[in-house]
Amino acid sequence: MTDNLFQPYALNNSLHLANRILMAPLTRCMSDAELVPTQEMADYYARRAGAGLIISEATIIRPDGQGYPNTPGLFTPAQIIGWRKVTDAVHNKGGKIFAQLWHTGRVAHPHFFNGQDVMAPSAVAVEGSVPRMRELTYVTPKAVTHDDIQQLIQDYSQAAANAIDAGFDGVEIHGANGYLIDQFLHHDSNHREDEYGGSPENMSRFALAVVDAIIDRIGHERTALRLSPGAYFNMAGDKRDRAVFDYILPQLERRHLAFLHIGIFDDAMEFDYLEGRVSDYVRKHYQQTLVGVGSYTPDHASAAIANERFDLIAIGRPFIANPDYVEKVRQGKTLTPYSDDMLSTLF
Ligand code: FNR
Ligand code: 8K6
């Protein structure tokens, strides 16, 4: 029984979702050379408009946020026009769509932006190289100055305003998966000794400043955030990180976001310093709308929602394999299994 997945859900007074299934943000590396979304991308998203809400693939807020080839942007007029095609196509099919706003921080590669500096909280490199471009090894970033931080906050809020111009229903700030905002929230990547590092309050300051700047620009009803309290990607965990998330979650509750979304690939993973699963940890500290994710089947998602472990489910890889995921689940049809080969085309 998965009936509860098909209940409507009000995120707030202005945003009503037709069901509780979100399409998770999924990087596809298919925008054109100017990082403009294409007609194929508009068609791809429109085929998935049955989701209660689509969250777009991560979209860079400025050139030095780029860490992978052909990831779309939201900082040029052409990119805004390209996204407008996508949002119109989704809306014409009765769907809703948020833009995921991204800066990869130390996971950026200067190959994509003329060799300029890579920006991060501290000059601590991430190990490894760019997926599918293994010749590009990650470099030691520049620790951002206070001026850099002010500019980044401004660029996030401008990208949020651009998202609204492009017709998005709101934005999800990408604060997860080891990228820039997450880099401030973990000790592995944040070694600062100024007001952006050292204590939970200081380590949360950049994330909250971005959230507040975007809320000022587009309103709390249209602002959401993704966080990864459990470090699992581009990041090493540290038991001191727990205090940072203990601090930021109640701070976020005061902001009345559209929702908070967990960033994880498999929600069965347990973290010692969180005393279990990330979703259970967040639920204890955050009472408002929570989006679960991470290797869920429809049955498991339905049970988790029934048990109030979270309110909405985001589905990633199965949505790549099944554009009609929502209809198939509703009708009890068999789902096509996901495989990595599917990433080479926008089916
Ligand atoms: C992802 N994920 C991801 N997360 C994110 O916040 N922004 C992104 O752009 C991407 N891109 C992305 C690409 C691909 C190919 C995969 C497989 C995953 C993570 C994704 O949103 C989700 O959290 C995970 O895929 C776990 O959910 P599923 O796939 O188990 O339902
Ligand atoms: C050209 C490559 C595009 C990369 C997109 C970035 C999104 C990340 C998806 C890669 C999957 C990595 C899985 C890591 C999970 C760790 C679980 C312990």
GROMACS .gro file of C-alpha atoms and ligand atoms in nm:
model
  396
    1MET     CA    1   0.000   0.000   0.000
    2THR     CA    2   0.145   0.332  -0.105
    3ASP     CA    3  -0.172   0.544  -0.091
    4ASN     CA    4  -0.026   0.805   0.139
    5LEU     CA    5   0.229   0.899  -0.129
    6PHE     CA    6  -0.061   1.033  -0.335
    7GLN     CA    7  -0.202   1.263  -0.070
    8PRO     CA    8  -0.171   1.632  -0.155
    9TYR     CA    9   0.059   1.835   0.068
   10ALA     CA   10   0.068   2.208   0.141
   11LEU     CA   11   0.424   2.336   0.184
   12ASN     CA   12   0.270   2.665   0.301
   13ASN     CA   13  -0.016   2.897   0.203
   14SER     CA   14   0.115   2.954  -0.147
   15LEU     CA   15   0.259   2.617  -0.254
   16HIS     CA   16   0.040   2.309  -0.275
   17LEU     CA   17   0.180   1.982  -0.406
   18ALA     CA   18  -0.042   1.726  -0.578
   19ASN     CA   19   0.141   1.434  -0.414
   20ARG     CA   20   0.427   1.363  -0.176
   21ILE     CA   21   0.680   1.243  -0.432
   22LEU     CA   22   0.959   1.484  -0.526
   23MET     CA   23   1.200   1.427  -0.808
   24ALA     CA   24   1.543   1.460  -0.643
   25PRO     CA   25   1.802   1.692  -0.799
   26LEU     CA   26   2.005   1.494  -1.053
   27THR     CA   27   2.310   1.636  -1.231
   28ARG     CA   28   2.301   1.526  -1.595
   29CYS     CA   29   2.579   1.736  -1.755
   30MET     CA   30   2.369   1.802  -2.065
   31SER     CA   31   2.347   2.179  -2.094
   32ASP     CA   32   2.513   2.347  -2.393
   33ALA     CA   33   2.863   2.496  -2.401
   34GLU     CA   34   2.733   2.824  -2.255
   35LEU     CA   35   2.572   2.625  -1.971
   36VAL     CA   36   2.226   2.703  -2.112
   37PRO     CA   37   1.948   2.442  -2.067
   38THR     CA   38   1.839   2.287  -2.397
   39GLN     CA   39   1.505   2.187  -2.550
   40GLU     CA   40   1.596   1.820  -2.474
   41MET     CA   41   1.625   1.915  -2.108
   42ALA     CA   42   1.284   2.085  -2.120
   43ASP     CA   43   1.133   1.767  -2.268
   44TYR     CA   44   1.311   1.549  -2.008
   45TYR     CA   45   1.173   1.751  -1.717
   46ALA     CA   46   0.825   1.778  -1.871
   47ARG     CA   47   0.807   1.396  -1.891
   48ARG     CA   48   0.855   1.396  -1.512
   49ALA     CA   49   0.590   1.660  -1.433
   50GLY     CA   50   0.383   1.400  -1.245
   51ALA     CA   51   0.608   1.452  -0.943
   52GLY     CA   52   0.450   1.665  -0.670
   53LEU     CA   53   0.760   1.882  -0.711
   54ILE     CA   54   1.066   1.854  -0.934
   55ILE     CA   55   1.394   1.983  -0.798
   56SER     CA   56   1.620   2.073  -1.088
   57GLU     CA   57   1.967   1.937  -1.131
   58ALA     CA   58   2.220   2.144  -0.940
   59THR     CA   59   2.265   2.478  -1.120
   60ILE     CA   60   2.571   2.694  -1.068
   61ILE     CA   61   2.532   3.048  -0.939
   62ARG     CA   62   2.852   3.177  -1.103
   63PRO     CA   63   3.137   3.047  -1.319
   64ASP     CA   64   3.375   2.946  -1.039
   65GLY     CA   65   3.105   2.721  -0.892
   66GLN     CA   66   3.155   2.466  -1.169
   67GLY     CA   67   3.300   2.124  -1.094
   68TYR     CA   68   3.162   1.907  -1.375
   69PRO     CA   69   3.120   1.950  -1.751
   70ASN     CA   70   2.804   2.108  -1.895
   71THR     CA   71   2.625   2.172  -1.568
   72PRO     CA   72   2.368   2.448  -1.625
   73GLY     CA   73   2.395   2.798  -1.480
   74LEU     CA   74   2.159   3.072  -1.364
   75PHE     CA   75   2.379   3.378  -1.405
   76THR     CA   76   2.343   3.489  -1.771
   77PRO     CA   77   2.036   3.614  -1.961
   78ALA     CA   78   2.063   3.319  -2.203
   79GLN     CA   79   2.059   3.073  -1.912
   80ILE     CA   80   1.747   3.240  -1.769
   81ILE     CA   81   1.577   3.213  -2.109
   82GLY     CA   82   1.684   2.846  -2.137
   83TRP     CA   83   1.540   2.766  -1.796
   84ARG     CA   84   1.220   2.948  -1.891
   85LYS     CA   85   1.166   2.681  -2.159
   86VAL     CA   86   1.202   2.414  -1.892
   87THR     CA   87   0.970   2.574  -1.637
   88ASP     CA   88   0.705   2.648  -1.904
   89ALA     CA   89   0.719   2.286  -2.022
   90VAL     CA   90   0.677   2.154  -1.667
   91HIS     CA   91   0.397   2.399  -1.586
   92ASN     CA   92   0.214   2.315  -1.909
   93LYS     CA   93   0.202   1.955  -1.788
   94GLY     CA   94   0.063   2.065  -1.450
   95GLY     CA   95   0.391   2.021  -1.259
   96LYS     CA   96   0.594   2.237  -1.025
   97ILE     CA   97   0.970   2.291  -1.023
   98PHE     CA   98   1.234   2.443  -0.791
   99ALA     CA   99   1.587   2.531  -0.902
  100GLN     CA  100   1.872   2.383  -0.701
  101LEU     CA  101   2.135   2.657  -0.649
  102TRP     CA  102   2.492   2.532  -0.645
  103HIS     CA  103   2.847   2.635  -0.584
  104THR     CA  104   3.088   2.342  -0.562
  105GLY     CA  105   3.354   2.531  -0.358
  106ARG     CA  106   3.670   2.320  -0.339
  107VAL     CA  107   3.514   2.057  -0.566
  108ALA     CA  108   3.524   2.312  -0.849
  109HIS     CA  109   3.793   2.275  -1.112
  110PRO     CA  110   3.974   2.574  -1.274
  111HIS     CA  111   3.963   2.385  -1.606
  112PHE     CA  112   3.602   2.508  -1.631
  113PHE     CA  113   3.673   2.876  -1.557
  114ASN     CA  114   3.998   2.982  -1.722
  115GLY     CA  115   4.229   2.872  -1.444
  116GLN     CA  116   4.097   3.121  -1.189
  117ASP     CA  117   4.101   3.057  -0.813
  118VAL     CA  118   3.897   2.779  -0.657
  119MET     CA  119   3.703   2.921  -0.360
  120ALA     CA  120   3.649   2.740  -0.028
  121PRO     CA  121   3.633   2.816   0.345
  122SER     CA  122   3.993   2.702   0.396
  123ALA     CA  123   4.290   2.609   0.178
  124VAL     CA  124   4.226   2.237   0.220
  125ALA     CA  125   4.200   2.034  -0.100
  126VAL     CA  126   3.959   1.747  -0.154
  127GLU     CA  127   4.137   1.431  -0.264
  128GLY     CA  128   4.077   1.280  -0.605
  129SER     CA  129   3.975   1.400  -0.949
  130VAL     CA  130   3.668   1.505  -1.146
  131PRO     CA  131   3.437   1.209  -1.226
  132ARG     CA  132   3.458   1.108  -1.593
  133MET     CA  133   3.748   1.356  -1.637
  134ARG     CA  134   4.004   1.178  -1.421
  135GLU     CA  135   4.292   1.379  -1.569
  136LEU     CA  136   4.159   1.679  -1.374
  137THR     CA  137   4.292   1.644  -1.020
  138TYR     CA  138   4.138   1.869  -0.756
  139VAL     CA  139   4.351   2.168  -0.656
  140THR     CA  140   4.415   2.342  -0.326
  141PRO     CA  141   4.153   2.616  -0.299
  142LYS     CA  142   4.193   2.975  -0.189
  143ALA     CA  143   4.048   3.046   0.159
  144VAL     CA  144   3.778   3.304   0.090
  145THR     CA  145   3.818   3.656   0.228
  146HIS     CA  146   3.536   3.853   0.390
  147ASP     CA  147   3.485   4.037   0.061
  148ASP     CA  148   3.465   3.705  -0.125
  149ILE     CA  149   3.204   3.586   0.125
  150GLN     CA  150   2.991   3.899   0.080
  151GLN     CA  151   3.011   3.858  -0.297
  152LEU     CA  152   2.913   3.490  -0.278
  153ILE     CA  153   2.608   3.572  -0.065
  154GLN     CA  154   2.511   3.840  -0.316
  155ASP     CA  155   2.558   3.594  -0.606
  156TYR     CA  156   2.341   3.330  -0.438
  157SER     CA  157   2.061   3.582  -0.386
  158GLN     CA  158   2.093   3.709  -0.745
  159ALA     CA  159   2.072   3.352  -0.874
  160ALA     CA  160   1.755   3.302  -0.664
  161ALA     CA  161   1.603   3.615  -0.818
  162ASN     CA  162   1.708   3.487  -1.163
  163ALA     CA  163   1.536   3.155  -1.085
  164ILE     CA  164   1.211   3.338  -1.016
  165ASP     CA  165   1.256   3.536  -1.342
  166ALA     CA  166   1.304   3.203  -1.517
  167GLY     CA  167   0.966   3.084  -1.389
  168PHE     CA  168   1.073   2.849  -1.110
  169ASP     CA  169   0.827   2.800  -0.823
  170GLY     CA  170   1.110   2.839  -0.573
  171VAL     CA  171   1.469   2.740  -0.502
  172GLU     CA  172   1.647   2.472  -0.306
  173ILE     CA  173   1.983   2.594  -0.179
  174HIS     CA  174   2.237   2.313  -0.222
  175GLY     CA  175   2.392   2.295   0.123
  176ALA     CA  176   2.472   1.923   0.099
  177ASN     CA  177   2.707   1.660  -0.045
  178GLY     CA  178   3.036   1.829   0.035
  179TYR     CA  179   2.993   2.141  -0.181
  180LEU     CA  180   3.059   2.503  -0.078
  181ILE     CA  181   2.794   2.560   0.190
  182ASP     CA  182   2.853   2.213   0.337
  183GLN     CA  183   3.227   2.287   0.342
  184PHE     CA  184   3.162   2.559   0.600
  185LEU     CA  185   2.957   2.317   0.814
  186HIS     CA  186   3.219   2.043   0.856
  187HIS     CA  187   3.553   2.046   1.036
  188ASP     CA  188   3.721   1.849   0.757
  189SER     CA  189   3.696   2.151   0.523
  190ASN     CA  190   3.653   2.445   0.762
  191HIS     CA  191   3.969   2.535   0.954
  192ARG     CA  192   3.890   2.906   0.983
  193GLU     CA  193   3.967   3.104   1.295
  194ASP     CA  194   3.751   3.408   1.219
  195GLU     CA  195   3.374   3.448   1.265
  196TYR     CA  196   3.309   3.180   0.998
  197GLY     CA  197   3.491   2.899   1.179
  198GLY     CA  198   3.581   2.742   1.509
  199SER     CA  199   3.240   2.725   1.681
  200PRO     CA  200   2.902   2.586   1.574
  201GLU     CA  201   2.762   2.937   1.551
  202ASN     CA  202   3.053   3.060   1.340
  203MET     CA  203   3.054   2.754   1.113
  204SER     CA  204   2.679   2.805   1.051
  205ARG     CA  205   2.715   3.175   0.974
  206PHE     CA  206   2.772   3.148   0.597
  207ALA     CA  207   2.488   2.899   0.543
  208LEU     CA  208   2.244   3.112   0.742
  209ALA     CA  209   2.358   3.430   0.565
  210VAL     CA  210   2.285   3.269   0.226
  211VAL     CA  211   1.945   3.148   0.349
  212ASP     CA  212   1.858   3.492   0.488
  213ALA     CA  213   1.971   3.676   0.174
  214ILE     CA  214   1.755   3.450  -0.041
  215ILE     CA  215   1.456   3.477   0.192
  216ASP     CA  216   1.490   3.857   0.175
  217ARG     CA  217   1.491   3.839  -0.204
  218ILE     CA  218   1.219   3.582  -0.283
  219GLY     CA  219   1.042   3.502   0.048
  220HIS     CA  220   1.064   3.208   0.290
  221GLU     CA  221   0.774   3.027   0.119
  222ARG     CA  222   0.988   2.978  -0.192
  223THR     CA  223   1.316   2.899  -0.018
  224ALA     CA  224   1.426   2.544   0.069
  225LEU     CA  225   1.758   2.395   0.177
  226ARG     CA  226   1.939   2.063   0.138
  227LEU     CA  227   2.185   1.958   0.412
  228SER     CA  228   2.414   1.661   0.479
  229PRO     CA  229   2.477   1.630   0.854
  230GLY     CA  230   2.635   1.294   0.777
  231ALA     CA  231   2.952   1.346   0.573
  232TYR     CA  232   2.966   1.083   0.298
  233PHE     CA  233   3.072   1.246  -0.030
  234ASN     CA  234   3.369   1.480  -0.096
  235MET     CA  235   3.408   1.508   0.282
  236ALA     CA  236   3.542   1.322   0.586
  237GLY     CA  237   3.317   1.306   0.892
  238ASP     CA  238   3.425   1.442   1.230
  239LYS     CA  239   3.238   1.390   1.554
  240ARG     CA  240   3.263   1.764   1.627
  241ASP     CA  241   3.034   1.827   1.327
  242ARG     CA  242   2.738   1.710   1.537
  243ALA     CA  243   2.738   2.031   1.741
  244VAL     CA  244   2.722   2.240   1.422
  245PHE     CA  245   2.402   2.069   1.309
  246ASP     CA  246   2.257   2.073   1.663
  247TYR     CA  247   2.298   2.450   1.636
  248ILE     CA  248   2.182   2.517   1.281
  249LEU     CA  249   1.865   2.304   1.273
  250PRO     CA  250   1.672   2.508   1.535
  251GLN     CA  251   1.803   2.825   1.369
  252LEU     CA  252   1.653   2.708   1.041
  253GLU     CA  253   1.319   2.632   1.205
  254ARG     CA  254   1.286   3.002   1.287
  255ARG     CA  255   1.311   3.082   0.915
  256HIS     CA  256   1.001   2.880   0.814
  257LEU     CA  257   1.151   2.739   0.496
  258ALA     CA  258   0.936   2.569   0.232
  259PHE     CA  259   1.114   2.247   0.335
  260LEU     CA  260   1.438   2.097   0.454
  261HIS     CA  261   1.581   1.815   0.241
  262ILE     CA  262   1.839   1.559   0.345
  263GLY     CA  263   2.137   1.493   0.116
  264ILE     CA  264   2.232   1.124   0.124
  265PHE     CA  265   2.256   0.833  -0.121
  266ASP     CA  266   2.136   0.562   0.115
  267ASP     CA  267   1.933   0.651   0.422
  268ALA     CA  268   2.011   0.311   0.576
  269MET     CA  269   2.365   0.444   0.647
  270GLU     CA  270   2.427   0.509   1.014
  271PHE     CA  271   2.664   0.770   1.156
  272ASP     CA  272   2.815   0.722   1.502
  273TYR     CA  273   2.823   1.091   1.575
  274LEU     CA  274   2.455   1.128   1.483
  275GLU     CA  275   2.360   0.812   1.674
  276GLY     CA  276   2.203   0.652   1.370
  277ARG     CA  277   2.044   0.757   1.044
  278VAL     CA  278   2.065   1.115   0.924
  279SER     CA  279   1.688   1.134   0.876
  280ASP     CA  280   1.616   1.026   1.235
  281TYR     CA  281   1.873   1.269   1.367
  282VAL     CA  282   1.727   1.563   1.170
  283ARG     CA  283   1.371   1.477   1.267
  284LYS     CA  284   1.464   1.504   1.634
  285HIS     CA  285   1.596   1.856   1.586
  286TYR     CA  286   1.361   1.992   1.321
  287GLN     CA  287   0.981   1.971   1.340
  288GLN     CA  288   0.882   2.139   1.012
  289THR     CA  289   0.849   1.987   0.663
  290LEU     CA  290   1.127   1.734   0.608
  291VAL     CA  291   1.208   1.559   0.282
  292GLY     CA  292   1.364   1.214   0.310
  293VAL     CA  293   1.573   1.053   0.036
  294GLY     CA  294   1.825   0.779  -0.030
  295SER     CA  295   1.761   0.440  -0.190
  296TYR     CA  296   1.390   0.430  -0.099
  297THR     CA  297   1.143   0.198  -0.270
  298PRO     CA  298   0.781   0.316  -0.287
  299ASP     CA  299   0.685   0.077  -0.004
  300HIS     CA  300   0.966   0.190   0.223
  301ALA     CA  301   0.892   0.555   0.149
  302SER     CA  302   0.525   0.505   0.223
  303ALA     CA  303   0.604   0.334   0.554
  304ALA     CA  304   0.850   0.608   0.653
  305ILE     CA  305   0.589   0.876   0.586
  306ALA     CA  306   0.321   0.677   0.775
  307ASN     CA  307   0.560   0.656   1.070
  308GLU     CA  308   0.621   1.032   1.045
  309ARG     CA  309   0.995   0.986   0.994
  310PHE     CA  310   0.961   1.253   0.726
  311ASP     CA  311   0.679   1.423   0.534
  312LEU     CA  312   0.779   1.396   0.168
  313ILE     CA  313   1.005   1.158  -0.024
  314ALA     CA  314   1.255   1.255  -0.293
  315ILE     CA  315   1.329   0.991  -0.554
  316GLY     CA  316   1.647   1.011  -0.761
  317ARG     CA  317   1.779   0.723  -0.969
  318PRO     CA  318   1.439   0.554  -1.018
  319PHE     CA  319   1.319   0.880  -1.177
  320ILE     CA  320   1.603   0.858  -1.430
  321ALA     CA  321   1.489   0.507  -1.523
  322ASN     CA  322   1.115   0.582  -1.509
  323PRO     CA  323   1.000   0.923  -1.633
  324ASP     CA  324   0.647   0.811  -1.543
  325TYR     CA  325   0.755   0.696  -1.195
  326VAL     CA  326   0.453   0.851  -1.020
  327GLU     CA  327   0.197   0.694  -1.256
  328LYS     CA  328   0.368   0.355  -1.243
  329VAL     CA  329   0.366   0.351  -0.864
  330ARG     CA  330   0.007   0.471  -0.852
  331GLN     CA  331  -0.100   0.188  -1.082
  332GLY     CA  332   0.120  -0.071  -0.910
  333LYS     CA  333   0.322  -0.128  -1.231
  334THR     CA  334   0.673  -0.274  -1.227
  335LEU     CA  335   0.949  -0.012  -1.228
  336THR     CA  336   1.240  -0.029  -1.472
  337PRO     CA  337   1.561  -0.074  -1.269
  338TYR     CA  338   1.814   0.211  -1.284
  339SER     CA  339   2.155   0.152  -1.434
  340ASP     CA  340   2.450   0.392  -1.475
  341ASP     CA  341   2.437   0.349  -1.856
  342MET     CA  342   2.118   0.553  -1.850
  343LEU     CA  343   2.322   0.864  -1.766
  344SER     CA  344   2.449   0.896  -2.123
  345THR     CA  345   2.112   1.005  -2.266
  346LEU     CA  346   1.827   1.228  -2.152
  347PHE     CA  347   1.549   0.973  -2.185
  348FNR     C1  348   2.273   1.286  -0.771
  348FNR     N1  349   2.243   1.354  -0.653
  348FNR     C2  350   2.244   1.492  -0.652
  348FNR     N2  351   2.216   1.561  -0.538
  348FNR     C3  352   2.206   1.695  -0.538
  348FNR     O1  353   2.177   1.755  -0.435
  348FNR     N3  354   2.226   1.765  -0.655
  348FNR     C4  355   2.258   1.705  -0.771
  348FNR     O2  356   2.271   1.771  -0.873
  348FNR     C5  357   2.272   1.564  -0.770
  348FNR     N4  358   2.308   1.496  -0.882
  348FNR     C6  359   2.306   1.360  -0.886
  348FNR     C7  360   2.333   1.293  -1.005
  348FNR     C8  361   2.325   1.157  -1.011
  348FNR     C9  362   2.353   1.089  -1.140
  348FNR    C10  363   2.291   1.082  -0.896
  348FNR    C11  364   2.278   0.933  -0.901
  348FNR    C12  365   2.266   1.147  -0.778
  348FNR    C13  366   2.190   1.281  -0.535
  348FNR    C14  367   2.039   1.258  -0.550
  348FNR     O3  368   1.967   1.380  -0.541
  348FNR    C15  369   1.984   1.161  -0.443
  348FNR     O4  370   2.007   1.215  -0.314
  348FNR    C16  371   2.047   1.024  -0.451
  348FNR     O5  372   2.049   0.977  -0.583
  348FNR    C17  373   1.973   0.923  -0.361
  348FNR     O6  374   1.841   0.903  -0.403
  348FNR     P1  375   1.797   0.771  -0.487
  348FNR     O7  376   1.864   0.781  -0.618
  348FNR     O8  377   1.846   0.653  -0.409
  348FNR     O9  378   1.647   0.778  -0.493
  3498K6     C1  379   3.023   1.402  -1.497
  3498K6     C2  380   2.992   1.348  -1.365
  3498K6     C3  381   2.869   1.405  -1.303
  3498K6     C4  382   2.869   1.390  -1.155
  3498K6     C5  383   2.746   1.442  -1.092
  3498K6     C6  384   2.760   1.473  -0.948
  3498K6     C7  385   2.664   1.402  -0.865
  3498K6     C8  386   2.722   1.288  -0.796
  3498K6     C9  387   2.682   1.154  -0.846
  3498K6    C10  388   2.790   1.053  -0.837
  3498K6    C11  389   2.759   0.940  -0.748
  3498K6    C12  390   2.856   0.924  -0.636
  3498K6    C13  391   2.805   0.834  -0.531
  3498K6    C14  392   2.872   0.853  -0.400
  3498K6    C15  393   2.798   0.782  -0.292
  3498K6    C16  394   2.879   0.748  -0.175
  3498K6    C17  395   2.805   0.658  -0.085
  3498K6    C18  396   2.881   0.614   0.031
   0.00000   0.00000   0.00000
